PDB file of C-alpha atoms in Angstrom:
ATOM      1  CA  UNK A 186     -33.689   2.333  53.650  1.00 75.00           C
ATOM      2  CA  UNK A 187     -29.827   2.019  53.098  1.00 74.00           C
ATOM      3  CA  UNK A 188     -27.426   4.080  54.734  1.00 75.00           C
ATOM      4  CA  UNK A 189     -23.559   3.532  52.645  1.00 75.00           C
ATOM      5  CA  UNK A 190     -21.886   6.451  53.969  1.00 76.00           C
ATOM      6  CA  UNK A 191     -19.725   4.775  56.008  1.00 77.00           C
ATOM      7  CA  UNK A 192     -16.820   2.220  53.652  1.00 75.00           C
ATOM      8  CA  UNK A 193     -16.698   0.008  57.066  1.00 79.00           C
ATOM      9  CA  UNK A 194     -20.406  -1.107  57.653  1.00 81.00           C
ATOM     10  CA  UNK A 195     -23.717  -0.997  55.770  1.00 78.00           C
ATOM     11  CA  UNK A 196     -26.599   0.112  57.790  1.00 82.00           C
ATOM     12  CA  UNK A 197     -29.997  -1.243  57.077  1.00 85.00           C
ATOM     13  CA  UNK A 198     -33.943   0.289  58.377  1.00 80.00           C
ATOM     14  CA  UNK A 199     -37.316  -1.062  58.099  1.00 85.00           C
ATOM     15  CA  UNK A 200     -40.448   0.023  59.623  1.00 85.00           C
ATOM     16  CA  UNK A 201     -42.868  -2.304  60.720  1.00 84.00           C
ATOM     17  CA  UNK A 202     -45.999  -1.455  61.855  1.00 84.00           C
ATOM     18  CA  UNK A 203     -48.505  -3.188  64.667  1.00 82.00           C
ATOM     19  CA  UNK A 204     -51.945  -4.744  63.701  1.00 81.00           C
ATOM     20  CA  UNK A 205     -53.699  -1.396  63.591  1.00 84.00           C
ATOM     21  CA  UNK A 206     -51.393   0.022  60.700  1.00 81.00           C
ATOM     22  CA  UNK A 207     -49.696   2.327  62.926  1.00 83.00           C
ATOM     23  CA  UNK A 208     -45.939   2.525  62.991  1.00 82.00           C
ATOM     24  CA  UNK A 209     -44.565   0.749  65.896  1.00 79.00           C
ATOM     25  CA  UNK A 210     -40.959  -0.564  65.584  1.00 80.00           C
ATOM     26  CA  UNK A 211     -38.281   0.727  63.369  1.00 80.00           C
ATOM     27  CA  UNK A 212     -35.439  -2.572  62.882  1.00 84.00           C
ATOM     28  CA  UNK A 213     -31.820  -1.399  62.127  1.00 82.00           C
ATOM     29  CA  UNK A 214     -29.327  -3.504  60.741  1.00 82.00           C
ATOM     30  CA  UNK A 215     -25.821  -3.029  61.033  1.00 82.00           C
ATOM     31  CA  UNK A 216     -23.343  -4.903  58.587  1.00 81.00           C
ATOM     32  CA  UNK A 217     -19.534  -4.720  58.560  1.00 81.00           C
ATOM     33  CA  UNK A 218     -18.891  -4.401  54.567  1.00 78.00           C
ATOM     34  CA  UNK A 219     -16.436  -7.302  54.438  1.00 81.00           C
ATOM     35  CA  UNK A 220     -17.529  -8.258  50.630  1.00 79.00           C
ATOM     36  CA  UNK A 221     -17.182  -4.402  49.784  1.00 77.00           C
ATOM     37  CA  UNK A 222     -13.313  -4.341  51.095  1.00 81.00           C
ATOM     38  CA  UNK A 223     -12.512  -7.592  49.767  1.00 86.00           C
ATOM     39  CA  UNK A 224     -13.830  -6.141  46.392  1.00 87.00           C
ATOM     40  CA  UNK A 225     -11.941  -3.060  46.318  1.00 86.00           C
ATOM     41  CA  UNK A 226      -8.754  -4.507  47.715  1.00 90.00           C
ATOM     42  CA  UNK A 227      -9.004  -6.977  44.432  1.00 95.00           C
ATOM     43  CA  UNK A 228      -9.893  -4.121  42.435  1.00 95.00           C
ATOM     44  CA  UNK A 229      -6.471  -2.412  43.680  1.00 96.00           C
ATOM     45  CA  UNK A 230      -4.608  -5.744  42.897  1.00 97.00           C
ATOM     46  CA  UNK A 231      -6.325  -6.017  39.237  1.00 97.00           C
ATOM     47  CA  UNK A 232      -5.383  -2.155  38.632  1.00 97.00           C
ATOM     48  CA  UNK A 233      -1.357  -2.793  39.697  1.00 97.00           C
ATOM     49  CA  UNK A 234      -1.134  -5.999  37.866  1.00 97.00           C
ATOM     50  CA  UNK A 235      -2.685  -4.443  34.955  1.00 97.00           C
ATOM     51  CA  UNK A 236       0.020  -1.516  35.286  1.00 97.00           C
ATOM     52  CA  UNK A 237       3.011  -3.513  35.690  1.00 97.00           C
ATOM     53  CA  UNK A 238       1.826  -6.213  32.617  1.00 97.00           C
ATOM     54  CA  UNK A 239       1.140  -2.918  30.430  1.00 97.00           C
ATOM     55  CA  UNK A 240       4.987  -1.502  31.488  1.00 97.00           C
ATOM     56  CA  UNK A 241       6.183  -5.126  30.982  1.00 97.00           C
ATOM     57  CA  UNK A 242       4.672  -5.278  27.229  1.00 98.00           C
ATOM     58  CA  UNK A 243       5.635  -1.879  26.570  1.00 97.00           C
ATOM     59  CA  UNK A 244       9.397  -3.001  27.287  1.00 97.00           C
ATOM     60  CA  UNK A 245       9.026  -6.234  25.153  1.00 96.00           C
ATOM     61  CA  UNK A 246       7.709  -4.044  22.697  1.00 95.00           C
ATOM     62  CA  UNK A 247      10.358  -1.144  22.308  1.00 94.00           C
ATOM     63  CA  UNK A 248      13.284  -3.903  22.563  1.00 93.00           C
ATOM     64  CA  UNK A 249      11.918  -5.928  19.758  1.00 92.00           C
ATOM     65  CA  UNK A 250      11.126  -3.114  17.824  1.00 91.00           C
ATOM     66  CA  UNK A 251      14.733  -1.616  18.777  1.00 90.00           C
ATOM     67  CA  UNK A 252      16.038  -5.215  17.738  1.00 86.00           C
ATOM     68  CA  UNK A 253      14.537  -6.138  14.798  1.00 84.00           C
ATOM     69  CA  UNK A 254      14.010  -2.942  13.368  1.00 87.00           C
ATOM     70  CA  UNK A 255      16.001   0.140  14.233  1.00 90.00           C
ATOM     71  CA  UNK A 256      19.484  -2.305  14.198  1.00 89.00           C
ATOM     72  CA  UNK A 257      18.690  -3.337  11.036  1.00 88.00           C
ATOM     73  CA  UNK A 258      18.132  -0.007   9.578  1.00 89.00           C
ATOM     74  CA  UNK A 259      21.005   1.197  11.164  1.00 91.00           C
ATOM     75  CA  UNK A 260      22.903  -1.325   9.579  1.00 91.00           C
ATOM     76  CA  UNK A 261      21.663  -0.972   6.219  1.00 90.00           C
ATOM     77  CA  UNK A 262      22.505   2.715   6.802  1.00 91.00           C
ATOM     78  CA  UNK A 263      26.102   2.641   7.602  1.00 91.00           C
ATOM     79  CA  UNK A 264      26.404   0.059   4.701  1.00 90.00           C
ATOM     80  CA  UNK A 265      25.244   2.410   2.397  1.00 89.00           C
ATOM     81  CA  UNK A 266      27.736   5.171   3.636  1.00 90.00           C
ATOM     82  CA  UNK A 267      30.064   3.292   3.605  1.00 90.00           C
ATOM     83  CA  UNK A 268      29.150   2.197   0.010  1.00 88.00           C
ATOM     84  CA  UNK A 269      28.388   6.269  -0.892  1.00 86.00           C
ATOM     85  CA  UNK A 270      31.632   7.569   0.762  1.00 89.00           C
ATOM     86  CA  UNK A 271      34.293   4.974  -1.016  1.00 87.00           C
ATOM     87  CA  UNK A 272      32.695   5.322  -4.443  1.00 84.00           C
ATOM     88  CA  UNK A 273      32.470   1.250  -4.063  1.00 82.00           C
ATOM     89  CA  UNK A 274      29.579   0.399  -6.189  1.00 81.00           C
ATOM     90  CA  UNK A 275      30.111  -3.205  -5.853  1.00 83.00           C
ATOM     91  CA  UNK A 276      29.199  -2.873  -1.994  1.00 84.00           C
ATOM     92  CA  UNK A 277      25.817  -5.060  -1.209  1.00 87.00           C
ATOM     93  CA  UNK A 278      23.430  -4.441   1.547  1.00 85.00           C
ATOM     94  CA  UNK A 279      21.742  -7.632   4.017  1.00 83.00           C
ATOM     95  CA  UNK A 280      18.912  -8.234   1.475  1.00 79.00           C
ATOM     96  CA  UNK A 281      18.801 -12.433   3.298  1.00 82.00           C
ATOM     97  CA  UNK A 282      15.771 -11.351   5.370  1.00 81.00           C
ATOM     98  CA  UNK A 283      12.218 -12.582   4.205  1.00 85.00           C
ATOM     99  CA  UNK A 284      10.750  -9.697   5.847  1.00 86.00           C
ATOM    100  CA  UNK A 285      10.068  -5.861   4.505  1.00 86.00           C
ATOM    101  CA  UNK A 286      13.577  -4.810   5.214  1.00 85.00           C
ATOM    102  CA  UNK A 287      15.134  -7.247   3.118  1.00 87.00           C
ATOM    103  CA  UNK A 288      12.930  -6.971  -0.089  1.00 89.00           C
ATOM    104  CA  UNK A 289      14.122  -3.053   0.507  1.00 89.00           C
ATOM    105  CA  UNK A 290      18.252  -4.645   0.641  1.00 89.00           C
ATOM    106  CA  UNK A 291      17.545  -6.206  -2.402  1.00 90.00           C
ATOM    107  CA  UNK A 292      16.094  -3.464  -4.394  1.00 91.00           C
ATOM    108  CA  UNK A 293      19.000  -1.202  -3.187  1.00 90.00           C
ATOM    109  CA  UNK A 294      21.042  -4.400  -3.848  1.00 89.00           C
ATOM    110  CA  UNK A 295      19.308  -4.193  -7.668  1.00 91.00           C
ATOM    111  CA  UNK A 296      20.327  -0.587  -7.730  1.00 90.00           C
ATOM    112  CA  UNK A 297      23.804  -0.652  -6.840  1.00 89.00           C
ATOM    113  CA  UNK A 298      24.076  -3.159  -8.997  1.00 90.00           C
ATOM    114  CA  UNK A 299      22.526  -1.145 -11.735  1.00 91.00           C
ATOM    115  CA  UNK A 300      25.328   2.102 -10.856  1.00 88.00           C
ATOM    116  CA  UNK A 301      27.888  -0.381 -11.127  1.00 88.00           C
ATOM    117  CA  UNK A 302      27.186  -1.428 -14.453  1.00 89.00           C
ATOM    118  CA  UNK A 303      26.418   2.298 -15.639  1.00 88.00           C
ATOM    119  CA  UNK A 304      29.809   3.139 -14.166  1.00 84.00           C
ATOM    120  CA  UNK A 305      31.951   0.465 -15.751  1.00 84.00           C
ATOM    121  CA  UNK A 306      30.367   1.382 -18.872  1.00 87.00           C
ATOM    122  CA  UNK A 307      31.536   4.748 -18.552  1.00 83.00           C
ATOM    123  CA  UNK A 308      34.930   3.782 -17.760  1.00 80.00           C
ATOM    124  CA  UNK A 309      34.793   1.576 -20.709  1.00 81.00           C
ATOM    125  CA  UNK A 310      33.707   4.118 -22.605  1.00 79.00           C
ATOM    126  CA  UNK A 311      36.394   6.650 -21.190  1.00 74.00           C
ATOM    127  CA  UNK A 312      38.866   3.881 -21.734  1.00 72.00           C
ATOM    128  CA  UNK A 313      38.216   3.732 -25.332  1.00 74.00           C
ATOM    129  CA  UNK A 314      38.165   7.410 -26.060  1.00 67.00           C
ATOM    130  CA  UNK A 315      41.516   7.548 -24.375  1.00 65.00           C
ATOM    131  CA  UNK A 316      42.615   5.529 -27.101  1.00 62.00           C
ATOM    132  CA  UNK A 317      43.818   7.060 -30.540  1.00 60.00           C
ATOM    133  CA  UNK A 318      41.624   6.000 -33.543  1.00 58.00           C
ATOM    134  CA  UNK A 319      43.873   3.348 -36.428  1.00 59.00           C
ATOM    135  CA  UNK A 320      45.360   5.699 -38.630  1.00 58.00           C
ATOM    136  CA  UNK A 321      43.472   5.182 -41.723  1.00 59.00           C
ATOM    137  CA  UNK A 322      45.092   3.132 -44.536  1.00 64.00           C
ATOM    138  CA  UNK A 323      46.767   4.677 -47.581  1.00 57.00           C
ATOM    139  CA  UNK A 324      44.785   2.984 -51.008  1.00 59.00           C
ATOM    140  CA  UNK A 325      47.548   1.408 -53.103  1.00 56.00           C
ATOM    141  CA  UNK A 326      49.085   3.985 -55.297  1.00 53.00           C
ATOM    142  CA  UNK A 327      48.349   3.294 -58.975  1.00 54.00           C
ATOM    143  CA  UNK A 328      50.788   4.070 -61.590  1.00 53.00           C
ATOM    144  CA  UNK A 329      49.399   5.394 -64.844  1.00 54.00           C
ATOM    145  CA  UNK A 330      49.137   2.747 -66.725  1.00 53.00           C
ATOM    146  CA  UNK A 331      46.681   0.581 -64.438  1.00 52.00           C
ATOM    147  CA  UNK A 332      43.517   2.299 -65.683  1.00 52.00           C
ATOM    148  CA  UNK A 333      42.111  -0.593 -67.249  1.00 46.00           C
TER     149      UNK A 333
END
């Protein structure tokens, strides 16, 4: 029998019994729990590394997600106010990337592009209608005796 109620030592009984079968001597052990300690004392160091490498990656994460995603977005966002705000369709976007974010610059890149043409056209068109049409040309007046 095993008595573990106590963290410090480990207490250990056996019976043993004399040549007739009767019970005769009861043995107790008594073990300081040395292992045990050393096993929760790694245990604590395991747990608190484990915390401070999880707060540690948790950083790394939020600045590289801060760095090479919210800037970029940001960036992309005042561009296109500032694009939106001074009517400037020629205004481009970062669209260098190889990532996500710049196949998304170029396609707004494709679609300023495509405003710009869509409002030169119209200005080209406005330009024109400005414009008074060629007064038509008289036909040559005929005198009566050119009927041929």
């Amino acid at each position: 029998h095993f008595d573990t109620s106590n963290p410090k030592t480990l207490l250990g009984y056996t019976r043993f019994e004399d040549f007739y079968g009767r019970k005769s001597l009861i043995a107790r052990i008594e073990m300081p729990r040395e292992v045990l300690e050393q096993a929760q004392t790694s245990l604590q160091y395991l747990s608190s590394a484990l915390v401070v490498f999880g707060l540690a990656f948790i950083v790394v994460t939020i600045l590289l997600v801060e760095t090479v995603v919210l800037r970029r977005l940001a960036k992309m966002n005042a561009d296109l106010t500032r694009i939106t705000e001074s009517f400037d369709f020629g205004g481009r976007v970062d669209g260098k990337a190889k990532d996500e974010l710049g196949r998304l610059g170029l396609s707004i890149n494709r679609m300023l592009a495509a405003v710009e043409q869509v409002q030169h056209a119209k200005i080209a068109g406005l330009a024109s209608a400005s414009t008074p049409p060629a007064a038509p040309t008289a036909p040559a007046a005929q005198t009566e005796g050119d009927h041929g």
